[in-house]
mmCIF file of C-alpha atoms and ligand atoms in Angstrom:
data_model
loop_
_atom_site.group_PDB
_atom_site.id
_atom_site.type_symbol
_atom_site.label_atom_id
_atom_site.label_comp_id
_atom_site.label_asym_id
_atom_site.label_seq_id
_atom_site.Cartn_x
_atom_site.Cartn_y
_atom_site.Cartn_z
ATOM 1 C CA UNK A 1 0.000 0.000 0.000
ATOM 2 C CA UNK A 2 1.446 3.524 -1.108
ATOM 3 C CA UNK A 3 0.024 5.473 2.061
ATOM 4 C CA UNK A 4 -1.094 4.911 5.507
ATOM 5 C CA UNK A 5 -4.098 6.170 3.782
ATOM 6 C CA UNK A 6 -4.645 4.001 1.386
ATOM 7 C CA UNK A 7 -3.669 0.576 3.764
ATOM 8 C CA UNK A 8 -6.830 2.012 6.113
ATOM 9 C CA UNK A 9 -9.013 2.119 3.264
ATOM 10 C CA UNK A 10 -7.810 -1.643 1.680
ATOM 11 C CA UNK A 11 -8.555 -2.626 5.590
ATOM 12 C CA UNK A 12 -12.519 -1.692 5.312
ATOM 13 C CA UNK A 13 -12.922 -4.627 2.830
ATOM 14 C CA UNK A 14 -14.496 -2.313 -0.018
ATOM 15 C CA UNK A 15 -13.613 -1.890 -3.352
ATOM 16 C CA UNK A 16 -11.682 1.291 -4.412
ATOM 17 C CA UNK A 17 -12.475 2.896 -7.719
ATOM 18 C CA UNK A 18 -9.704 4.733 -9.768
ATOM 19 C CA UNK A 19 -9.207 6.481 -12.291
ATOM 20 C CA UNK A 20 -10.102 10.211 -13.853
ATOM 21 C CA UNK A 21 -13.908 10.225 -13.157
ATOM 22 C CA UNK A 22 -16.872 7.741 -12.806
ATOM 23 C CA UNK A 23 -19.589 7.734 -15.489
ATOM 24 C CA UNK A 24 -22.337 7.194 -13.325
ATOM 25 C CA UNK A 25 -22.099 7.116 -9.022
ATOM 26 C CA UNK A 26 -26.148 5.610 -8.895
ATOM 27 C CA UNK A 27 -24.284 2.507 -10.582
ATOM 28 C CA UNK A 28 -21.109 1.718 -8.808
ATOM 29 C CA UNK A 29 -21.437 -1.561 -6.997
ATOM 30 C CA UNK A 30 -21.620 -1.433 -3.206
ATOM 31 C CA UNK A 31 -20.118 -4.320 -1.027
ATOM 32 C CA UNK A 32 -21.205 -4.817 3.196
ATOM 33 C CA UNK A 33 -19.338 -2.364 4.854
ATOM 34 C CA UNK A 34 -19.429 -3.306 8.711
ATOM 35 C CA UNK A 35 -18.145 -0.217 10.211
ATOM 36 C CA UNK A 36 -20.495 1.543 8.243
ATOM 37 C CA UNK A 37 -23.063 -0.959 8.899
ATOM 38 C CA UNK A 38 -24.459 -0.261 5.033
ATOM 39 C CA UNK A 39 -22.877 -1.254 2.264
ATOM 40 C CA UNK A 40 -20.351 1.261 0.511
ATOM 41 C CA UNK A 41 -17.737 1.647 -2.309
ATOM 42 C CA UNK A 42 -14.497 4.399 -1.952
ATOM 43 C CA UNK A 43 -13.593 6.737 -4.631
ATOM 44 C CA UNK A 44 -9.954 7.749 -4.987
ATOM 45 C CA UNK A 45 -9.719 9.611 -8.140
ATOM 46 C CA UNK A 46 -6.368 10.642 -9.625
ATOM 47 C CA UNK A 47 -7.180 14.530 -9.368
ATOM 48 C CA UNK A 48 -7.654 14.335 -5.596
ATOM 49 C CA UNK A 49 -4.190 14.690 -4.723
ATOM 50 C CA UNK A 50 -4.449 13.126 -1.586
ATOM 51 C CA UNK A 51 -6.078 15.929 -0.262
ATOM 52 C CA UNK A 52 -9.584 14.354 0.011
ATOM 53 C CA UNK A 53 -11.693 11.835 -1.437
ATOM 54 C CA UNK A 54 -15.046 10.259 -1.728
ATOM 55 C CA UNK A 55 -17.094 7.025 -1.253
ATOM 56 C CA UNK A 56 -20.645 6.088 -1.205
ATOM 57 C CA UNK A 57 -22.809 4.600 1.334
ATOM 58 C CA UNK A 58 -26.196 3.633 1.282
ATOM 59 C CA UNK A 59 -28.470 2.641 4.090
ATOM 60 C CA UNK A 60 -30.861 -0.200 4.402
ATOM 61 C CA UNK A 61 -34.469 0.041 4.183
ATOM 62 C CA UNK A 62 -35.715 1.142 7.862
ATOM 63 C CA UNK A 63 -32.341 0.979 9.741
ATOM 64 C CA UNK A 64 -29.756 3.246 10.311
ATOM 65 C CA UNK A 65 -25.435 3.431 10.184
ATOM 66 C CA UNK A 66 -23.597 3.152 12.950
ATOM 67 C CA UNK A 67 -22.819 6.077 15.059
ATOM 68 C CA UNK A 68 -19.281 7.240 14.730
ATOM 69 C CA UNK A 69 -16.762 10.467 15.037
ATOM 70 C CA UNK A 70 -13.652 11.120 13.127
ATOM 71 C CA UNK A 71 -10.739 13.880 12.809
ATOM 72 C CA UNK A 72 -11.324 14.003 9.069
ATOM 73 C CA UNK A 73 -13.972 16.586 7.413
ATOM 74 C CA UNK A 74 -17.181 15.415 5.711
ATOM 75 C CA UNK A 75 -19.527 16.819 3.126
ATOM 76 C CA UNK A 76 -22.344 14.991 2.254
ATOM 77 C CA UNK A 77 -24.461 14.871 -0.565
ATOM 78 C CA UNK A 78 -27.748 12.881 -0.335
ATOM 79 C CA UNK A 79 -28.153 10.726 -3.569
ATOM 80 C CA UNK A 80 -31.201 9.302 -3.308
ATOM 81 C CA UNK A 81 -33.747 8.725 -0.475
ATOM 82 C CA UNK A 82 -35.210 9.951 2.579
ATOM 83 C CA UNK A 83 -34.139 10.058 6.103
ATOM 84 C CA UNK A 84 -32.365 12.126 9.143
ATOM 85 C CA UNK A 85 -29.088 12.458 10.886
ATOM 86 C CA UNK A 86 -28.426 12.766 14.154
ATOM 87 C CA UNK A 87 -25.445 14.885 15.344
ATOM 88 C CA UNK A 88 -24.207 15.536 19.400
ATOM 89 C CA UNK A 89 -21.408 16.577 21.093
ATOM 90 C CA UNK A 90 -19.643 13.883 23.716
ATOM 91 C CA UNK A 91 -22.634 13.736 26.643
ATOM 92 C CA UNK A 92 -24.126 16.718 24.527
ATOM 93 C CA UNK A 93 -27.981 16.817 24.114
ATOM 94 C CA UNK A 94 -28.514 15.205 20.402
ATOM 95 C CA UNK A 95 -30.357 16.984 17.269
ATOM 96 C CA UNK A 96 -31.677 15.400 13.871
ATOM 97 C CA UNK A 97 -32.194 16.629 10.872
ATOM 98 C CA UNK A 98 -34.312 15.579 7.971
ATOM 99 C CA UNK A 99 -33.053 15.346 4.237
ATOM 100 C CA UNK A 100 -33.946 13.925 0.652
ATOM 101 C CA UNK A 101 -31.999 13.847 -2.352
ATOM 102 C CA UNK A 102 -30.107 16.554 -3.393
ATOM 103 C CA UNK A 103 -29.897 17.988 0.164
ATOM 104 C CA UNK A 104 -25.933 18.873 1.288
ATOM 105 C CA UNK A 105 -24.669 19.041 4.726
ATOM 106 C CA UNK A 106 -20.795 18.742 6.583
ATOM 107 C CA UNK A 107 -20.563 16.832 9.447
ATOM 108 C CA UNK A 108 -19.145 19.376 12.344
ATOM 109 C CA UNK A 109 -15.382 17.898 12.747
ATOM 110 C CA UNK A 110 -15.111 14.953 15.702
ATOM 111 C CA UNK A 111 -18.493 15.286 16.554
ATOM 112 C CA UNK A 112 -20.750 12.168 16.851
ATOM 113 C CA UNK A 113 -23.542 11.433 14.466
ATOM 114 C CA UNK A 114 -25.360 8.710 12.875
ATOM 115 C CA UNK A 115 -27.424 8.753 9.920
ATOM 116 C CA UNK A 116 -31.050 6.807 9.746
ATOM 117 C CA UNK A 117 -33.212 5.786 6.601
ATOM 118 C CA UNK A 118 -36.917 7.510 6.772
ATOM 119 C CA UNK A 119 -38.198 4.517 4.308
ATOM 120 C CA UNK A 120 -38.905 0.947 5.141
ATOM 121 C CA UNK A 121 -39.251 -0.098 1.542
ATOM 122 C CA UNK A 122 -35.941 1.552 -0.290
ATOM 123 C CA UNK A 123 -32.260 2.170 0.484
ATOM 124 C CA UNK A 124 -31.409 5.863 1.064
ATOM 125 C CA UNK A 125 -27.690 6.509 -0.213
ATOM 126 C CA UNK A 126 -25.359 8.790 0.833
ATOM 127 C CA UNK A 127 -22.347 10.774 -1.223
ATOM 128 C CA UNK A 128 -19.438 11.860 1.113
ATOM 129 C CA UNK A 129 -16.227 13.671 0.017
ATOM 130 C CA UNK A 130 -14.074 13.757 2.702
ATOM 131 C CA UNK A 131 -10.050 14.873 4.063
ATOM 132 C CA UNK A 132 -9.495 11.561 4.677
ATOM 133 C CA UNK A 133 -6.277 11.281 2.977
ATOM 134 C CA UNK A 134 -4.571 14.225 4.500
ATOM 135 C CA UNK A 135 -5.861 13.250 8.259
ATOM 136 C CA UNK A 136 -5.234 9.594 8.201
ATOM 137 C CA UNK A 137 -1.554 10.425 6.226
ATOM 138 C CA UNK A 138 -0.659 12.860 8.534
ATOM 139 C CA UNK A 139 -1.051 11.243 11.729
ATOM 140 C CA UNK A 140 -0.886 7.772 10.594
ATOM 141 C CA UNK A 141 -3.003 6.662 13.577
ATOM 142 C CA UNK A 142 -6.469 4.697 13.310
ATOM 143 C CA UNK A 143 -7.078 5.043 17.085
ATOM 144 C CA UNK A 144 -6.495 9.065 17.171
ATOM 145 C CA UNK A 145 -8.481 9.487 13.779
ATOM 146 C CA UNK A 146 -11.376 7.513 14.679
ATOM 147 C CA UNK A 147 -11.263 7.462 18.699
ATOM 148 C CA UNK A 148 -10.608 11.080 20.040
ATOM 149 C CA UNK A 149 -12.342 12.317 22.836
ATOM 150 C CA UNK A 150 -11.465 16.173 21.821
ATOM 151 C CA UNK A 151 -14.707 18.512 21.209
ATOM 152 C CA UNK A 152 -14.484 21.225 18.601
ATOM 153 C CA UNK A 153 -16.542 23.439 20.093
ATOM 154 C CA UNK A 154 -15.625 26.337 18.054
ATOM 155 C CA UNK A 155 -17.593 24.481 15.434
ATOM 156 C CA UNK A 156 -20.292 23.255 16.954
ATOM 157 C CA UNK A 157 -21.489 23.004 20.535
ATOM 158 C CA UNK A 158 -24.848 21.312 19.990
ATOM 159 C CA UNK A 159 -26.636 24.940 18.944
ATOM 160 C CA UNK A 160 -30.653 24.425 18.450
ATOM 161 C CA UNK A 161 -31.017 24.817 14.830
ATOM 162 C CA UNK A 162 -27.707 24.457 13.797
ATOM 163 C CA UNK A 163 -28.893 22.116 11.061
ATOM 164 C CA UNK A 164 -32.308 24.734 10.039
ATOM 165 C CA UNK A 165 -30.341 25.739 6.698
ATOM 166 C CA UNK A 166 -31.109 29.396 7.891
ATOM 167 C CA UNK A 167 -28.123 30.914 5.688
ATOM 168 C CA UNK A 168 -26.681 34.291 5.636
ATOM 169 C CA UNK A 169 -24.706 35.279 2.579
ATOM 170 C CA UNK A 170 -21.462 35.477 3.787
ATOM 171 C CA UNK A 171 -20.108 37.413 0.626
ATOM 172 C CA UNK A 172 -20.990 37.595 -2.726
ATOM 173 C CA UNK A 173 -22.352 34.420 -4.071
ATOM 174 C CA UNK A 174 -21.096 32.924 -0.911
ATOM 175 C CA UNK A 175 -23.837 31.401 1.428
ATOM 176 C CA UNK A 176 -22.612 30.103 4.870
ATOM 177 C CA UNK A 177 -25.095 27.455 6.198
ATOM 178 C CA UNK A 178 -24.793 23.926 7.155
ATOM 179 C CA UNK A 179 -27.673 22.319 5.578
ATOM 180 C CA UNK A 180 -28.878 23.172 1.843
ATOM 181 C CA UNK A 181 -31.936 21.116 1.698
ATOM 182 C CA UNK A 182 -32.164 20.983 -2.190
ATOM 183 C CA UNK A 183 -28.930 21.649 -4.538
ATOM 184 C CA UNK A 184 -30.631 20.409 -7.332
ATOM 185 C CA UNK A 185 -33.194 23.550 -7.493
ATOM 186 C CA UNK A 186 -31.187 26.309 -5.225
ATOM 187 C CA UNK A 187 -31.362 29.675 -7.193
ATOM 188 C CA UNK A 188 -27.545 30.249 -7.715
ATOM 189 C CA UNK A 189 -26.025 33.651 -8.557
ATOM 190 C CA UNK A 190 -24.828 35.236 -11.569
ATOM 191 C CA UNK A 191 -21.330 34.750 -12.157
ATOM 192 C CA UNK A 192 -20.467 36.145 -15.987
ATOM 193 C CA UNK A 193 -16.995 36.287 -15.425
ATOM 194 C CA UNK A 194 -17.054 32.780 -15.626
ATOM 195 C CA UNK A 195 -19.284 32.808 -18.735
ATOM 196 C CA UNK A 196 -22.372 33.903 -20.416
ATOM 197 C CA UNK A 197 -25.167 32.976 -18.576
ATOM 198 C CA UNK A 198 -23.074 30.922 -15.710
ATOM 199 C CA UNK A 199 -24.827 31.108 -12.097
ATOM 200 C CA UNK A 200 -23.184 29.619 -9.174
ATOM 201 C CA UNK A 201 -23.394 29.714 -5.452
ATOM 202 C CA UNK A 202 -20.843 28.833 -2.902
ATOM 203 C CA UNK A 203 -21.385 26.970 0.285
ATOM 204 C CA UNK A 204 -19.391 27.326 3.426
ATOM 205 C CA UNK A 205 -20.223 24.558 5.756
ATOM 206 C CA UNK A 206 -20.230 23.902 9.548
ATOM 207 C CA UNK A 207 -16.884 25.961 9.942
ATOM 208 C CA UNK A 208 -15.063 23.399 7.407
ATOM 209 C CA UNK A 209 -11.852 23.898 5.754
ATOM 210 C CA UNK A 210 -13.364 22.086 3.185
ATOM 211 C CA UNK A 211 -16.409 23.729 1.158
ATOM 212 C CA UNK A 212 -18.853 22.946 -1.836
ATOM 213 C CA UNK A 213 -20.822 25.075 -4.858
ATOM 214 C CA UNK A 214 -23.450 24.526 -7.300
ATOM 215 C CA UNK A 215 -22.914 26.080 -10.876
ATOM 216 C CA UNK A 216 -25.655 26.190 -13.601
ATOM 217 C CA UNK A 217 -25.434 27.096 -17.217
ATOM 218 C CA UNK A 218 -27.877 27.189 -20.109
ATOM 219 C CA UNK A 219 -28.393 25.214 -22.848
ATOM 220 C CA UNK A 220 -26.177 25.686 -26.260
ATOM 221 C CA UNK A 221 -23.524 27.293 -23.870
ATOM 222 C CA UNK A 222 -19.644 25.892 -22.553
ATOM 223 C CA UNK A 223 -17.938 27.917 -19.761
ATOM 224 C CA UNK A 224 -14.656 28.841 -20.100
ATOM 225 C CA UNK A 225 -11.274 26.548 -19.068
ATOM 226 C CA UNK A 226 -9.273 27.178 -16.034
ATOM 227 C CA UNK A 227 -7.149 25.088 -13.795
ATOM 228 C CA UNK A 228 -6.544 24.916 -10.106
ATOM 229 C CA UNK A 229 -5.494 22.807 -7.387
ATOM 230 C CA UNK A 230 -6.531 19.225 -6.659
ATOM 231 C CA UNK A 231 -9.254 17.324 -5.283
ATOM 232 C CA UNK A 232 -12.675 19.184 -6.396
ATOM 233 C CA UNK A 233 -15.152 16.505 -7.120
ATOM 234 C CA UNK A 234 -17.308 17.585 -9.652
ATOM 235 C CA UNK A 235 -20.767 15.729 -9.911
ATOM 236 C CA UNK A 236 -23.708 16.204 -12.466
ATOM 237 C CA UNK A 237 -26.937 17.363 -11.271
ATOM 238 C CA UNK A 238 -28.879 17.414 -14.520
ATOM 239 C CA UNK A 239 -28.276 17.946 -18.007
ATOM 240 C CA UNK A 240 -26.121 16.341 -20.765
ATOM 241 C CA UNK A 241 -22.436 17.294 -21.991
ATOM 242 C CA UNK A 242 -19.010 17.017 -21.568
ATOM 243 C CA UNK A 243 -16.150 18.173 -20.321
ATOM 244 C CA UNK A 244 -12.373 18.525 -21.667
ATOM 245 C CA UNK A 245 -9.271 18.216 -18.990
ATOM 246 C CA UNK A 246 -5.493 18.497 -20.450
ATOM 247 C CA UNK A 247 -2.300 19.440 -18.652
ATOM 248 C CA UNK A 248 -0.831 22.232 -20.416
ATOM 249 C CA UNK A 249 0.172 22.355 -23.935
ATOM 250 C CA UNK A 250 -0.390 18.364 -24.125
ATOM 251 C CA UNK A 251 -3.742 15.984 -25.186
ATOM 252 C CA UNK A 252 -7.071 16.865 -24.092
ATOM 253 C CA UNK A 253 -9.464 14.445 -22.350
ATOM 254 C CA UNK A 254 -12.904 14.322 -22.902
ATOM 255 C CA UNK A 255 -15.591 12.858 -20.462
ATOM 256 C CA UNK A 256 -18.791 12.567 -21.236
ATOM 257 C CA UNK A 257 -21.677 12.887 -18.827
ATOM 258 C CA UNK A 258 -24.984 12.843 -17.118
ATOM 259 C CA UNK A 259 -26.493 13.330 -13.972
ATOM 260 C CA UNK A 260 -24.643 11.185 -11.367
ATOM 261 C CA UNK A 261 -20.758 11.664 -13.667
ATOM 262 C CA UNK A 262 -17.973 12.649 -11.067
ATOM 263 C CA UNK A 263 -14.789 14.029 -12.496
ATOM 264 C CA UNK A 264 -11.855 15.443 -10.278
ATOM 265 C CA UNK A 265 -9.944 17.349 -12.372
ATOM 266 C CA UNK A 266 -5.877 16.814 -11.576
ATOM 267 C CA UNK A 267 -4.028 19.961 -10.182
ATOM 268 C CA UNK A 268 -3.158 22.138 -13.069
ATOM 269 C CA UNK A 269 -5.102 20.290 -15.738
ATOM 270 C CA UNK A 270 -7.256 23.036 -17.506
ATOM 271 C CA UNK A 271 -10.478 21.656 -17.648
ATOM 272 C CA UNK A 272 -13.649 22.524 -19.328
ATOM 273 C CA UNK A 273 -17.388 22.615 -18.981
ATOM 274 C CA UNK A 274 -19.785 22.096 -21.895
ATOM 275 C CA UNK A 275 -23.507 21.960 -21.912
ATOM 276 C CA UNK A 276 -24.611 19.936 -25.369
ATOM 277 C CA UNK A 277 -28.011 18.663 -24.122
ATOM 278 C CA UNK A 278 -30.975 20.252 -24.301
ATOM 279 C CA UNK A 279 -31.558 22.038 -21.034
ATOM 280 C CA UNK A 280 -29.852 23.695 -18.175
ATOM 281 C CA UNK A 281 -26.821 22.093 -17.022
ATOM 282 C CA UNK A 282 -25.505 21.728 -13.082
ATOM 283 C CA UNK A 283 -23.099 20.438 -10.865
ATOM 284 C CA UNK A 284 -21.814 20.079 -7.458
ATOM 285 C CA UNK A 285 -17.600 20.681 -6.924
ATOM 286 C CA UNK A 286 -17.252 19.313 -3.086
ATOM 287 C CA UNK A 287 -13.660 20.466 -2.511
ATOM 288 C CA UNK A 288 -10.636 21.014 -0.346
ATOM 289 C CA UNK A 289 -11.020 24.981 -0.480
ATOM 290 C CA UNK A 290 -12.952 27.304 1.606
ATOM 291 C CA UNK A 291 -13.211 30.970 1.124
ATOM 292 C CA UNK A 292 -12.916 31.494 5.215
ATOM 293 C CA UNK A 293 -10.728 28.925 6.316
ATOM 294 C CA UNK A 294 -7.731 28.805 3.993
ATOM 295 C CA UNK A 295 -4.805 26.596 3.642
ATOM 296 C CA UNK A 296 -3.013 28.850 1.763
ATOM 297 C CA UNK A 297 -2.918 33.080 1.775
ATOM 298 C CA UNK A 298 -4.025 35.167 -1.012
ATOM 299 C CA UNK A 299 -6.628 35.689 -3.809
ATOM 300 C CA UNK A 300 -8.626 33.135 -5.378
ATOM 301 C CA UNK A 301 -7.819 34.480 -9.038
ATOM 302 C CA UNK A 302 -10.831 31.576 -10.540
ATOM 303 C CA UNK A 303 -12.380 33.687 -12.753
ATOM 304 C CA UNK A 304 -8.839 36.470 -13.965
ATOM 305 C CA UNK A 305 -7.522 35.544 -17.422
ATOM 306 C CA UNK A 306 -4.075 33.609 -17.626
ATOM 307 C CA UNK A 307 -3.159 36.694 -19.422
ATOM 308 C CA UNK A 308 -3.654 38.869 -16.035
ATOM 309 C CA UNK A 309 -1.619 36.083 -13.520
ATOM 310 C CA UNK A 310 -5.191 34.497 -13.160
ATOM 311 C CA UNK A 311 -6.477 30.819 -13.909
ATOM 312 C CA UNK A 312 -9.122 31.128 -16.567
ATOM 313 C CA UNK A 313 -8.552 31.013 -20.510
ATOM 314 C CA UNK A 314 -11.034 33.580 -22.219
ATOM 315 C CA UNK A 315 -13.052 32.506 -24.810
ATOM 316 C CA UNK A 316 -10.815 34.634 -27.525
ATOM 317 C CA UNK A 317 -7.741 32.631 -26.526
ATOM 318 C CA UNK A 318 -8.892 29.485 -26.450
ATOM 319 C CA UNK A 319 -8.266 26.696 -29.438
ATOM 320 C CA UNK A 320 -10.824 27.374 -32.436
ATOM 321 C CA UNK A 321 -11.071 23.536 -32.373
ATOM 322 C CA UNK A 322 -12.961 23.850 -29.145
ATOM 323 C CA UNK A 323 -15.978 25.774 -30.145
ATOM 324 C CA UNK A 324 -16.076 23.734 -33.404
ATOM 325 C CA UNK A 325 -16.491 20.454 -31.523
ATOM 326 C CA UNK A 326 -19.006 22.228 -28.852
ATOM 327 C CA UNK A 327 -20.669 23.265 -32.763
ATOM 328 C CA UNK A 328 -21.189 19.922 -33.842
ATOM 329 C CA UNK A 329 -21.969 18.429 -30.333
ATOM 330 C CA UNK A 330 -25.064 20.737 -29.932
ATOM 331 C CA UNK A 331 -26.068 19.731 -33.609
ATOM 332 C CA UNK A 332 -26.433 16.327 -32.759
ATOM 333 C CA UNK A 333 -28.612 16.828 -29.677
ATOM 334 C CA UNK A 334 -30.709 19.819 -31.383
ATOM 335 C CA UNK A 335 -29.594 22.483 -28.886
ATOM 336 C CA UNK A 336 -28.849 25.915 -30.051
ATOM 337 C CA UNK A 337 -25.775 27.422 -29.558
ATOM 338 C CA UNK A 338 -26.275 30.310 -27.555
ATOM 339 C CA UNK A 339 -22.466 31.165 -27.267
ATOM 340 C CA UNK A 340 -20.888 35.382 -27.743
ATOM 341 C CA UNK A 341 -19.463 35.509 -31.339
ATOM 342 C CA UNK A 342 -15.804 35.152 -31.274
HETATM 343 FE FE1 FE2 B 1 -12.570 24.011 -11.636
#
C-alpha cells in the first residue's frame, strides 16, 4: 500500500475505484461495509491529490449506520432517499435533521452522528467527500483518527437549529449554512466572469476547511477553461455534456456525462465545462477549499484571465477547435448554440 491512507481504506474490505472520473455514481457496486453498517464503495480519483476523497454509502431500508466520530472533514451529498441524521457533542444533548436527495450538509469535525433511513421499503444513499487522505496520512493513527475524545466546540457546541439551513450570505455568491436542503433547485447567482449565462453559489459549511458550490449554465452554452489545485469533485446534477481536462500544452481528455458523472480534475489540468443537451446544465464541486478557512494566503484568481496572472482562458484565446467540436456536439442533440461571437 502507497500510504497509511490508502492501507486504512484496503482494511474496510471495499472496493476502491480509480481512475479520472466515474460515469455514473447511482451505478457503482456497493459491497457490506461493517463499520459503516451499510454497504459502501471508496472513490480515490487521480485529481484528488491526496487531499480528500469520496465514497458512497447507502443505508438499508428502515435501519440506520452506525454512530461514529472522526478527525477528518465530511460533506455529504444525499443521492437518493429519505431520512435524518443525528449529530451531538460527547454527553451533549442530540439533534436530527431531515433530508432527501439533493440535500448537502458537513458533518461538524469529531463530533458524533449517525445517519437513519426515513423509508422501510428503499435504500437511502449517501455521497461523502471527505479529508481523509490528508488526516489519516498525517497522523498515521487509526485510534487518534477515529477514537478522540477532543470537542471542537468552536464548530459546533450542539446549537438548536444548527442544522435549520437558515443561511446568511457570507459574501458575494457565498452562502454560509450547514444544511442546503435541495442543490438540485437552489437559485444560484450570476457569475459572468465565468461565462455567459453561468450562475453559481458557494457553500461554506459547519466551519469546514473544506467547502462545496453549485454552478448552472444554459443550454447551447460551454464555460470557459481554467485550472486549479486538486481534489474538487465535480458531480452532475442534470443535463447532458461534456467536459475537456489536459495538462498544459499536451492531449485533451474528454468525459462525457450525465447526472450522477464525477470528475476530479488533476491539479493544473485546464479543464472545461460544456452543456450539449438540451436544457440547463448543473453540478456540485465538493472540494478542499474554503473561502474562510484557507490553507493557503491570497486571492482566489478563478475567474482572472491567464493573461492577467489568473487561472481562466477567455473565450478569444482558447483553441478554435474547441468551439467547433461544442458546434457539432449541440447539432447532434438539437440544442442551439447560444455562445458570444468570437
Ligand atoms: Fe474548476
Amino acid at each position: 500500500m502507497d500510504t497509511p491512507y490508502d492501507a486504512w481504506a484496503a482494511s474496510q474490505g471495499i472496493d476502491v475505484v480509480k481512475g479520472y472520473g466515474v460515469a455514473n455514481v447511482y451505478e457503482l457496486p456497493l459491497k457490506w461495509w461493517d463499520r459503516m453498517g451499510g454497504h459502501g464503495v471508496f472513490i480515490n480519483l487521480q485529481g484528488t491529490g491526496y487531499l480528500d476523497d469520496a465514497y458512497v454509502c447507502s443505508i438499508p431500508p428502515g435501519k440506520s449506520l452506525n454512530p461514529q466520530r472522526h478527525l477528518f472533514e465530511e460533506l455529504v451529498y444525499v443521492l437518493d432517499g429519505r431520512g435524518a441524521t443525528t449529530v451531538w457533542q460527547g454527553n451533549g444533548a442530540k439533534q436530527s435533521f431531515e433530508w432527501q436527495k439533493g440535500s448537502l450538509f458537513a458533518v461538524p469535525l469529531n463530533a458524533w452522528y449517525q445517519h437513519f433511513n426515513g423509508q422501510g421499503d428503499r435504500e437511502a444513499r449517501l455521497l461523502a467527500v471527505t479529508d481523509a487522505p490528508l488526516v489519516f496520512n498525517l497522523f498515521h493513527c487509526e485510534d487518534f483518527v477515529m477514537n478522540n475524545p477532543y470537542v471542537f466546540s468552536d464548530r459546533f457546541k450542539g446549537e438548536e437549529g444548527y442544522f435549520a439551513g437558515k443561511g446568511r450570505l457570507y459574501k458575494d455568491r457565498v452562502l454560509e449554512t450547514n444544511f442546503v436542503a435541495d442543490a438540485i433547485h437552489i437559485e444560484p447567482i450570476a457569475w459572468h466572469e465565468r461565462g455567459k449565462g453561468n450562475r453559481t453559489i458557494f457553500f461554506e459549511l459547519a466551519e469546514s476547511t473544506m467547502g462545496a458550490h453549485v454552478s448552472e449554465f444554459p443550454v447551447g452554452i460551454y464555460k470557459k477553461a481554467h485550472r486549479h489545485g486538486p481534489g474538487a469533485h465535480v458531480m452532475i446534477l442534470t443535463g447532458q455534456g461534456y467536459s475537456f481536462m489536459w495538462p498544459e500544452g499536451q492531449e485533451r481528455m474528454r468525459f462525457d456525462w450525465s447526472p450522477g458523472s464525477i470528475i476530479v480534475p488533476p491539479e493544473e489540468w485546464f479543464h472545461q465545462h460544456f452543456n450539449s443537451g438540451d436544457r440547463p446544465a448543473r453540478y456540485l464541486a465538493l472540494k478542499m477549499l474554503s473561502r474562510r478557512y484557507k490553507l493557503v494566503p491570497g486571492k482566489i484568481k478563478s475567474d482572472v484571465s491567464i493573461k492577467q496572472g489568473g487561472m481562466q482562458i477567455e473565450y478569444e484565446d482558447e483553441d478554435p477547435e474547441i468551439r467547433r467540436i461544442f458546434e457539432e456536439s449541440c447539432a447532434r442533440s438539437g440544442a442551439e448554440v447560444q455562445m458570444p461571437k468570437r
